Coordinates of C-alpha atoms in Angstrom, one line a residue:
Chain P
X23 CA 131.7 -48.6 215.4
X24 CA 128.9 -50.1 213.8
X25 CA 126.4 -52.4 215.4
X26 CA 125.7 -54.8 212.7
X27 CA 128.0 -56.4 209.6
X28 CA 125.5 -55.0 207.2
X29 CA 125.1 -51.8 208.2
X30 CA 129.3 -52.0 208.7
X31 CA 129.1 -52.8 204.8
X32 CA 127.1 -49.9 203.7
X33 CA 128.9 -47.5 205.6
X34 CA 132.4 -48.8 204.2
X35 CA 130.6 -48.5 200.8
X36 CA 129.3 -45.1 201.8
X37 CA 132.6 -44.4 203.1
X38 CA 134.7 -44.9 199.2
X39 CA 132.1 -42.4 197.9
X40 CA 131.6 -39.6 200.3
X41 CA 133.7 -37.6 202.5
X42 CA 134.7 -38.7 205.9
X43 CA 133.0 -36.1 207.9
X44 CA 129.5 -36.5 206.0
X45 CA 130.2 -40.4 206.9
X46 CA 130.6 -39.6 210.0
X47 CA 126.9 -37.9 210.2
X48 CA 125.4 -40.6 208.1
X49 CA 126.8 -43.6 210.5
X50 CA 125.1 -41.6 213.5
X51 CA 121.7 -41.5 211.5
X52 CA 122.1 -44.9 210.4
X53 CA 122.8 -46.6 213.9
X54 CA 120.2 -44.1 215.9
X55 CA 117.8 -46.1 213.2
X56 CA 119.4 -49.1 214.0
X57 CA 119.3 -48.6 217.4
X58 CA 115.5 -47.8 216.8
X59 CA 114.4 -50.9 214.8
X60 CA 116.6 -53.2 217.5
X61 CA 113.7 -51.7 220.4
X62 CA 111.1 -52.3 218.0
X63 CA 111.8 -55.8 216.4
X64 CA 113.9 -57.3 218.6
X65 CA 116.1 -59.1 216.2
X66 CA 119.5 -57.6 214.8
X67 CA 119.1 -58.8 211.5
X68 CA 115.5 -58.0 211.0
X69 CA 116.6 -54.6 212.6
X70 CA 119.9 -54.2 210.5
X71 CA 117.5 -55.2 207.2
X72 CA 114.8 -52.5 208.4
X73 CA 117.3 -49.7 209.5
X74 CA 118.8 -50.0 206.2
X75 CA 115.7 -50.3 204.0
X76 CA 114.6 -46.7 205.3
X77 CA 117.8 -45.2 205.0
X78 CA 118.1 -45.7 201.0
X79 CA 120.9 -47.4 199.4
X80 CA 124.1 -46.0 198.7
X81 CA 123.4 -44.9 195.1
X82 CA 120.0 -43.0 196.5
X83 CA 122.0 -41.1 199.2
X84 CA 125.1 -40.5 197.1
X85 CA 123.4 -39.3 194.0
X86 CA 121.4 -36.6 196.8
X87 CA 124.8 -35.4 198.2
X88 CA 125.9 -35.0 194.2
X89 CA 122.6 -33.4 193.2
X90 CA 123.1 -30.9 196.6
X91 CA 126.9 -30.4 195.8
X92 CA 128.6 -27.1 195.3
X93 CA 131.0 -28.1 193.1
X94 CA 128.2 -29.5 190.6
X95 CA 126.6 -26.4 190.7
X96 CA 129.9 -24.5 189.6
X97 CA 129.9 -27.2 187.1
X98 CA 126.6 -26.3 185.6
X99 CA 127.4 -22.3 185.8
X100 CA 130.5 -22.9 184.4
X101 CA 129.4 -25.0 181.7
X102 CA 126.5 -22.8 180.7
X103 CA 128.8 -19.8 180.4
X104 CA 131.6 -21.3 177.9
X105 CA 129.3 -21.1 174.4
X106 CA 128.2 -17.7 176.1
X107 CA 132.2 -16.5 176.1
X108 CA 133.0 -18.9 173.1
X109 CA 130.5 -17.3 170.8
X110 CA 132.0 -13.8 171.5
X111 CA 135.8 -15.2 170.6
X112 CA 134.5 -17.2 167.7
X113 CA 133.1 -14.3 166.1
X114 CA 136.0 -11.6 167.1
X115 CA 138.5 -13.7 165.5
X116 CA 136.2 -14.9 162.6
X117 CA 135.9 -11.1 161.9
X118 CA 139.3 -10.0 162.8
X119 CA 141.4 -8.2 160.1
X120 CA 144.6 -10.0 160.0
X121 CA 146.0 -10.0 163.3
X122 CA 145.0 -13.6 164.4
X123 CA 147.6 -15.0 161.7
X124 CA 150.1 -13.3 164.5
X125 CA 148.9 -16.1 167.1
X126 CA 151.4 -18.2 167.4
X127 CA 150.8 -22.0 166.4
X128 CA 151.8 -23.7 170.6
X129 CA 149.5 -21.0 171.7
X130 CA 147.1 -21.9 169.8
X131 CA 147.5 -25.6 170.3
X132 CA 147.6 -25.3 174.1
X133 CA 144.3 -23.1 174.2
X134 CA 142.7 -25.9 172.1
X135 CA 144.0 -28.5 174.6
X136 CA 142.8 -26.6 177.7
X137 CA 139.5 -26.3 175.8
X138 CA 139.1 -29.7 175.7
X139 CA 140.5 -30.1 179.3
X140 CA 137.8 -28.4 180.7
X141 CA 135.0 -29.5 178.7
X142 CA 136.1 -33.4 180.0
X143 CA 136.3 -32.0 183.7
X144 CA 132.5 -30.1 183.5
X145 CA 131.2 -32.7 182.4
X146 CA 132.6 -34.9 184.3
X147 CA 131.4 -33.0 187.4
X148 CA 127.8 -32.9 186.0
X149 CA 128.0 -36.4 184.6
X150 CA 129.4 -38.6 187.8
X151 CA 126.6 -40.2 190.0
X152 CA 128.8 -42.0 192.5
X153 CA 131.8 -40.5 193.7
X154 CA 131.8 -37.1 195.0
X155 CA 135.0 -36.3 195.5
X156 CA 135.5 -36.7 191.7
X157 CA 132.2 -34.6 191.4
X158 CA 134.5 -32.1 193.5
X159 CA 138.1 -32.7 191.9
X160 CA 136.7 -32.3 188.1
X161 CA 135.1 -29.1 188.9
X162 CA 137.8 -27.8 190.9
X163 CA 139.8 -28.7 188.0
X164 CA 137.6 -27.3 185.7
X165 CA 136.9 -24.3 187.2
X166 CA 140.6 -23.8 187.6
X167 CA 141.5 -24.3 183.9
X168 CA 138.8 -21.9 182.8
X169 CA 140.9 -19.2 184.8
X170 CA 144.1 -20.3 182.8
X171 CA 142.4 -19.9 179.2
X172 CA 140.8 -16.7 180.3
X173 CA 143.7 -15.8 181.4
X174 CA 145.8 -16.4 178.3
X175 CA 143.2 -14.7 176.0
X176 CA 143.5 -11.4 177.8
X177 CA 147.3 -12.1 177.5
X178 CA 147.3 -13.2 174.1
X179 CA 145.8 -9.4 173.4
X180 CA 147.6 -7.8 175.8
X181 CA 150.6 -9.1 173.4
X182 CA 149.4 -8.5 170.2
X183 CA 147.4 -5.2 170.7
X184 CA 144.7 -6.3 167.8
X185 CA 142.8 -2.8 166.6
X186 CA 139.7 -2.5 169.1
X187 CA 136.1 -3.3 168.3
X188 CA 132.7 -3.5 169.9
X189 CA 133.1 -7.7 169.4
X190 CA 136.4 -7.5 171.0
X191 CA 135.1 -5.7 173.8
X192 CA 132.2 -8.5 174.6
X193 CA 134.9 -11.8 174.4
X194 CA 137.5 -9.7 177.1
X195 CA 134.5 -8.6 179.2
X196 CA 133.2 -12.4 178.7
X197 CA 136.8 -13.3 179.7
X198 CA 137.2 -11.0 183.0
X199 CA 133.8 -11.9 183.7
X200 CA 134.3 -15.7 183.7
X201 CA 137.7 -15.5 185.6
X202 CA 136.1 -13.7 188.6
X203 CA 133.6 -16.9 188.5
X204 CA 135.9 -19.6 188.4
X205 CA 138.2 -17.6 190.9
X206 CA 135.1 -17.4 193.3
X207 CA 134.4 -21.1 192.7
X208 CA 137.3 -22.5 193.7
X209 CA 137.4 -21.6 197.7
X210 CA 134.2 -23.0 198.3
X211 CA 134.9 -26.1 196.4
X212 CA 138.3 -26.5 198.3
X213 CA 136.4 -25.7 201.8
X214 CA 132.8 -27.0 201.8
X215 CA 131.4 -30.5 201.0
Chain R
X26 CA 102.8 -39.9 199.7
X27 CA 104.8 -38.9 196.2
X28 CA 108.1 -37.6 196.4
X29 CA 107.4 -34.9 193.8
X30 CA 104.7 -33.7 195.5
X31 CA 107.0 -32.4 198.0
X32 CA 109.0 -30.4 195.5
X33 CA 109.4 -26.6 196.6
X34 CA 107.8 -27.7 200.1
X35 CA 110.8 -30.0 201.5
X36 CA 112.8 -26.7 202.6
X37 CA 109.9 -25.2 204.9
X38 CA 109.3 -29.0 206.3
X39 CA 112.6 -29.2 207.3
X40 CA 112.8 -26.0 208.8
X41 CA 109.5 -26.6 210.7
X42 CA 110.9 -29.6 212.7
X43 CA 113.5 -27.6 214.1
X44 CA 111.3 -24.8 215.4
X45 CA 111.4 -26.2 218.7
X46 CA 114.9 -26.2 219.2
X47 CA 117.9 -28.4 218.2
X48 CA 118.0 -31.9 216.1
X49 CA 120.2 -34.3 214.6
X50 CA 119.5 -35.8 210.8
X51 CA 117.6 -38.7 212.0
X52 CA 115.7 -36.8 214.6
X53 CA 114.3 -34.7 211.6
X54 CA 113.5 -37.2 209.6
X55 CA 111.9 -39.3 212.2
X56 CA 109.6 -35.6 213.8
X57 CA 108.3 -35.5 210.1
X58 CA 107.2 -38.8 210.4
X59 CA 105.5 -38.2 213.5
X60 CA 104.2 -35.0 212.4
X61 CA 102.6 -36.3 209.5
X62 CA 101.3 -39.5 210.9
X63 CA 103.9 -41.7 208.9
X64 CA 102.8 -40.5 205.8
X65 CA 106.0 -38.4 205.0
X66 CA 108.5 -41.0 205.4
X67 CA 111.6 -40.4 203.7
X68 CA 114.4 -42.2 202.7
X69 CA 116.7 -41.1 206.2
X70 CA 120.6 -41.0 204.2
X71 CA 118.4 -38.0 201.5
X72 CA 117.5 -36.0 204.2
X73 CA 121.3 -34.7 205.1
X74 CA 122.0 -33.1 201.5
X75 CA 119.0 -31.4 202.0
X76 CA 120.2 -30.2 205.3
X77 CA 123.7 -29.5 204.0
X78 CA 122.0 -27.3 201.3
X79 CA 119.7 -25.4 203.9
X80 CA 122.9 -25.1 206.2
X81 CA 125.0 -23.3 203.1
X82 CA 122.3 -21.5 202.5
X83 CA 122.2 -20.1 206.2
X84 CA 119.0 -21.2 207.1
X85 CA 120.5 -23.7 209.7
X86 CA 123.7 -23.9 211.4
X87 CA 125.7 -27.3 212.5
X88 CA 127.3 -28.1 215.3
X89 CA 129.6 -31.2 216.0
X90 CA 129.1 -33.5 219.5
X91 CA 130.1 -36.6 221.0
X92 CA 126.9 -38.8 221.7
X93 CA 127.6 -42.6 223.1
X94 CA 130.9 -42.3 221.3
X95 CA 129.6 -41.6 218.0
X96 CA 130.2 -38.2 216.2
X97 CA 126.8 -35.9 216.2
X98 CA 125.8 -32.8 213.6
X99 CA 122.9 -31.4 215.1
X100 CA 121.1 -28.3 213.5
X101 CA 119.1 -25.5 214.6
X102 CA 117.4 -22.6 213.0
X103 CA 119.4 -19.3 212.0
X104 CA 117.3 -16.0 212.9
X105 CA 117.5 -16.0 208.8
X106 CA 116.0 -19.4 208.9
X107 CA 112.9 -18.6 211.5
X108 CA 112.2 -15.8 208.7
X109 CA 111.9 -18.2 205.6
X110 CA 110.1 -20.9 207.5
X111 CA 107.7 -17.7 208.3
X112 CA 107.3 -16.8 204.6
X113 CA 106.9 -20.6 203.8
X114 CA 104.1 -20.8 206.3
X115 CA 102.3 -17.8 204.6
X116 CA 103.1 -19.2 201.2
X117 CA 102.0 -22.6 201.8
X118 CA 98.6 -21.0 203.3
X119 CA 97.8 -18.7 200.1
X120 CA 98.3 -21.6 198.2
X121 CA 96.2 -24.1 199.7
X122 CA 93.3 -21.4 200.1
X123 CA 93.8 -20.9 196.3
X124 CA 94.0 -24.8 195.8
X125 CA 90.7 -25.4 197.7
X126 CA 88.9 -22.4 196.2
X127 CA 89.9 -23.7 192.4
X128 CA 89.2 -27.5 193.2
X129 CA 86.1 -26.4 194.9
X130 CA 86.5 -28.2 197.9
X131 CA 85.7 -27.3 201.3
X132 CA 86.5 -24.0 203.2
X133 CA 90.5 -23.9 204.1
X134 CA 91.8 -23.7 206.7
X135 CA 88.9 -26.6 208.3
X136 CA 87.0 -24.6 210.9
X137 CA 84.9 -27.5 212.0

């Protein structure tokens, strides 16, 4: 496929990080400038060397397709939203009268685990330099447990019918709010690169 | 030239080149090049996520082809696309008038 055992190398390298069909485009960029540098210099290594010197190295191009990524930008939205919604359930159940003592302790474990799960996945979206389809999985994963945790608060006082209050009010809209986000997310970071 | 003086500018340069009809990646890259005189030379593999983003932003729309047996995206402008390049164009030209009148440099556009 490619015309020269460097540029082979780059693309294989290219090819761990990035998905196949962006590969795909980047190998035709990459041998069109190979092709390019062969008319001008005559010489397949010198021409390899040059194609490959203007085409950036693989940490260059695959930190670009990250930065560019949908899924790091659900990352960053999802991310900036959870002290937004945390902040209105930390103070509803700081302030509730009583009837958080009704939540049981597994719930309360596994909401503290999911917490933490998708903390680790955000971050790990916003964090990762080199492999975009962990850039992709971690948010997808992220996004995905967000929707479970919303999920489970509304259920959690759906069950327990706590008295109503303004503060109340805030974390479920937060909630609803933040479930419709993480729903939307998660076609477009399924679908497109 | 620096890259960061490109920031906010890249988008209407990229849309620019494809004015004129259909390109591929490298063809983009290389028609800034030209356009500029070589001294807009980026790195070729950053130029893609940049057309991925103007392509999800429907700006510019991909196609797939077969060229000498290698797979080709090749981009051309959406009508949406032709209409930012066009505000891009009048942006770019209030700001360099405002530019030269501040730095107190010549009369902008050159009329020579």
């Amino acid at each position: 496929m490619a015309g020269h055992e460097l540029i082979e190398r780059h693309l294989r390298t290219l090819a761990e990080r990035l998905p196949d069909p962006v590969v795909d485009e980047l190998a035709d960029g990459l041998l069109a400038s190979y092709d390019d540098q062969m008319e001008r210099l005559g010489d397949p290594d010198a021409a390899a060397q040059a194609a490959l010197a203007d085409f950036g190295d693989a940490d260059t191009v695959t930190a670009a397709f990250i930065r560019a990524s949908p899924a790091r930008h659900a990352a960053i939205t999802l991310l900036v939203a959870g002290p937004i919604v945390g902040l209105g359930w930390g103070a509803t159940l700081v302030t509730a009268n009583g009837w958080t003592s009704a939540i049981p302790l597994p719930l309360r474990l596994t909401l503290g685990l999911l917490l933490g799960s998708v903390v680790l996945m955000l971050v790990t979206a916003l964090r990762e330099q080199r492999h975009y389809r962990t850039v992709r999985l971690a948010a997808l994963g992220g996004a995905a447990t967000v929707a479970v945790v919303d999920t489970l608060m509304l259920g959690m006082v759906v069950t327990l019918v706590p008295p109503p209050s303004l503060l109340l009010l805030v974390a479920l809209s937060g909630s609803v709010a933040r479930i419709m986000l993480a729903v939307r997310a998660v076609p477009t970071l399924i679908t497109r690169l | 030239m620096r890259a960061e003086a490109l920031k906010g500018h890249l988008d209407g340069l990229l849309l620019a080149t494809l004015e004129d009809g259909p390109q591929h990646g490298y063809a983009v890259k290389e028609a800034l090049c030209d356009a500029t005189g070589g001294k807009l030379d980026l790195p070729t593999g950053t130029v893609y996520p940049a057309l991925h983003r103007l392509e999800r932003a429907g700006l510019i729309k991909g196609s797939w082809s077969v060229v000498g047996g290698r797979r080709r995206r090749t981009y051309e402008l959406t009508e949406q696309g032709r209409r930012s390049l066009a505000g891009a164009r009048d942006h770019w030209r209030e700001f360099a008038a405002v530019m030269s009148a501040a730095l107190g440099g010549g009369p902008w556009p050159a009329t020579n």
